[in-house]
Amino acid sequence: MTMQTTVSYEGDSALAERLSAAGVSMSFEAVRSLVAGVAGAPTGWRPDGWVDLIAPSADAALRSQLMALKATVAGDGGPVEGPAPAERLAALRTELVRRGLDGFIVPRTDAHQGEYVPPHDERLRWLTGFSGSAGLAIVLRDRAAIFIDGRYTLQVGNEVDTGIIEPVPLADTPPAAWIASNLPKGATLGYDSWLHAESALNAFRRATEKAGGVLQAVPDNPVDAVWPDQPAPPIAPIVVHEDVYAGKASSEKRQEIAASLTSAGCDAAVLTAPDSIAWLLNIRGGDVPRAPMPLSFAILHGDGAVDLFADTRKLAPGLGAHLGNGVSVSDVAEFPASLAGMKGRSVRVDPGSAAGFVFDQLHDGGAVISRGDDPCALPKACKNPVEIAGSRAAHERDGAALTQFLAWFAEKAPTGTLSEMAAADRLAECRFGDALIRDLSFDTISGSGANGAIVHYRVTPGSDRVMQRGELFLVDSGAQYLDGTTDVTRTIAVGEPTAEMRDRFTRVLKGHIGIARARFPMGTTGAQLDLLARQHLWDAGLDFDHGTGHGVGSYLSVHEGPHRISKAPSSVALQPGMIVSNEPGYYKTGEYGIRIENLVTVIPCAALADAERSMLEFETLTLAPIDLNLVDAGLLTPPEIAWLDAYHMRVCEMLGPELDGHAKEWLMAATRPLSG
């Protein structure tokens, strides 16, 4: 999975001589700068793959010395665990005073507004200690607040010094409302225009005006000015994603999206979401953790041509031939000037994801801004037949790996010697035997007992605990395969569960089955289906504070829009080819957590092919046993039992031939029918 260099670094002079002997024309200073960027990116499935960016034909000695150089420049450099010291907050306030600012907004995002950000952009975590995947802080001269959603209510208390930074639930007080109530009259609130979508900035601007203050963009981020060991921007190779996995050539995609733009009266579209660009150009990268996409920007023109803006040092050998004449590549530093040079052209930009900086440049340059959804988002979400077939194959192999783990877990956990970290490591070992795996799709959530009640818990050496009998273990995991992305959650009883645990688990299961069995007319949104996942919990006065389902990419981000299943209103209808998670849950603070997650894909409802309306349903992709020891069969209806039995029969039939010995025997028992 990872490779650590064991070779001592010979020194800069010796490496410079090796590089010269190998015919590398890049200066040593440029090599060192590139290596610093490599150190700021995830290691990746090929730990030395980045060497090809410098010396594609490097021999073993040169390769090992470049790896040794990386080890010397890597250092720690990343965000620290636990609460940030008060000195960091004080340093930021001093910098704000120097700049004439009374406050500053610190989001957990980068210039692409994505969920996964590189260490270089983990400003919120560096400043506050909060490691969640979503959040925002506002620092004023005399107070500070961090805004989190329901997933992180417990986590923020564990990671942030709440004596100096006040946690504020987003559901109760959005940041804009807090600004309106707390920003002093006449105050200037700063922000980095690269780090906020236009839609969010509009809300902040209205709130600032309501408070009698001024919202002001800054030319450079003040957090960067006080972060002494900030990692370099990431550099990971941009590589080809073969058509055999993509299912459609990039040239065909570009022409189709360009045609949709011209039919809408647009001359071009600015693309700022790296997963959209990766999908459109059939490329992949490794700049951010767990999501195989290169950080980049692009402009798609009405004739199908694309201007790609990226750190050109990332271009892997052979990429130019793949991109072809229809794609021009420029350094990312040229992106602002290209935006400013679109005078008089009608340009589509997504206000929900594109940074305010993009709108400012287009506006100042005289472009005609056409606000609208990212034109790649919906086509990317509706997987083609090759992608769906790949996802089915990936889930079958992934299910076999997970079942091997579950069989091992069933023997190991009751001994009272298995820790959360050891369980996560063993599950990764089971998966990494697959030839097509490239990474995990997110850090495995491996939570036992009270830790399982933390929705997005991440086990660390400080939080790791040994599982005990009578507890529940929640494991949410997935992997990135060349042919598909997986995400699956199972909750397992360690020893004998309580009656309450069975009741809560079965209510969650009933909601899961309700979504899985749903049939719905074309045009239905996920918000209209969400009740099916919650109704049995609501019957007992219970609920969960996260969405029921998120979209999933095809060897891309495990969290993908624009569709979802959630309480939140949505105008995006579910369409054939979309992949979405089905993951209701229940969490009892301080005791246990329950979640059952499968990925499903939207398909036409064959049983209702002759119905008056076009009907859809879900095909379950995930293959893994659901713990029958936690099921109270008396709470299930006959159709629900029939669904569970049929699902387990399919799991056994599909995975059985791929297993042997103890794992196969365990699978047979774990998928026994409830109906007798």
XYZ file of C-alpha atoms in Angstrom, residues 1-4 42-48 67 70 290 421 424-434 437-440 443-444:
32
model
C 0.000 0.000 0.000
C 2.773 2.439 0.847
C 6.530 2.235 0.510
C 8.998 3.939 2.787
C -0.898 11.811 -0.945
C 1.564 8.979 -1.409
C -0.609 7.171 -3.953
C -0.707 3.554 -5.027
C 2.674 3.911 -6.768
C 4.788 5.714 -4.162
C 7.542 6.422 -6.698
C 12.676 9.070 -2.974
C 11.383 13.489 -0.788
C -8.744 9.388 -1.557
C -7.013 0.482 14.128
C -9.205 -1.031 9.767
C -5.721 -2.214 8.788
C -6.901 -5.787 8.267
C -9.792 -4.631 6.073
C -7.388 -2.603 3.929
C -5.139 -5.666 3.581
C -8.093 -7.694 2.318
C -8.876 -5.079 -0.324
C -5.347 -4.382 -1.535
C -4.980 -7.844 -2.979
C -7.048 -6.628 -5.946
C -7.382 -1.110 -6.648
C -5.707 2.274 -6.521
C -6.658 3.606 -3.086
C -9.296 3.584 -0.401
C -10.349 6.920 5.509
C -12.061 3.912 7.026
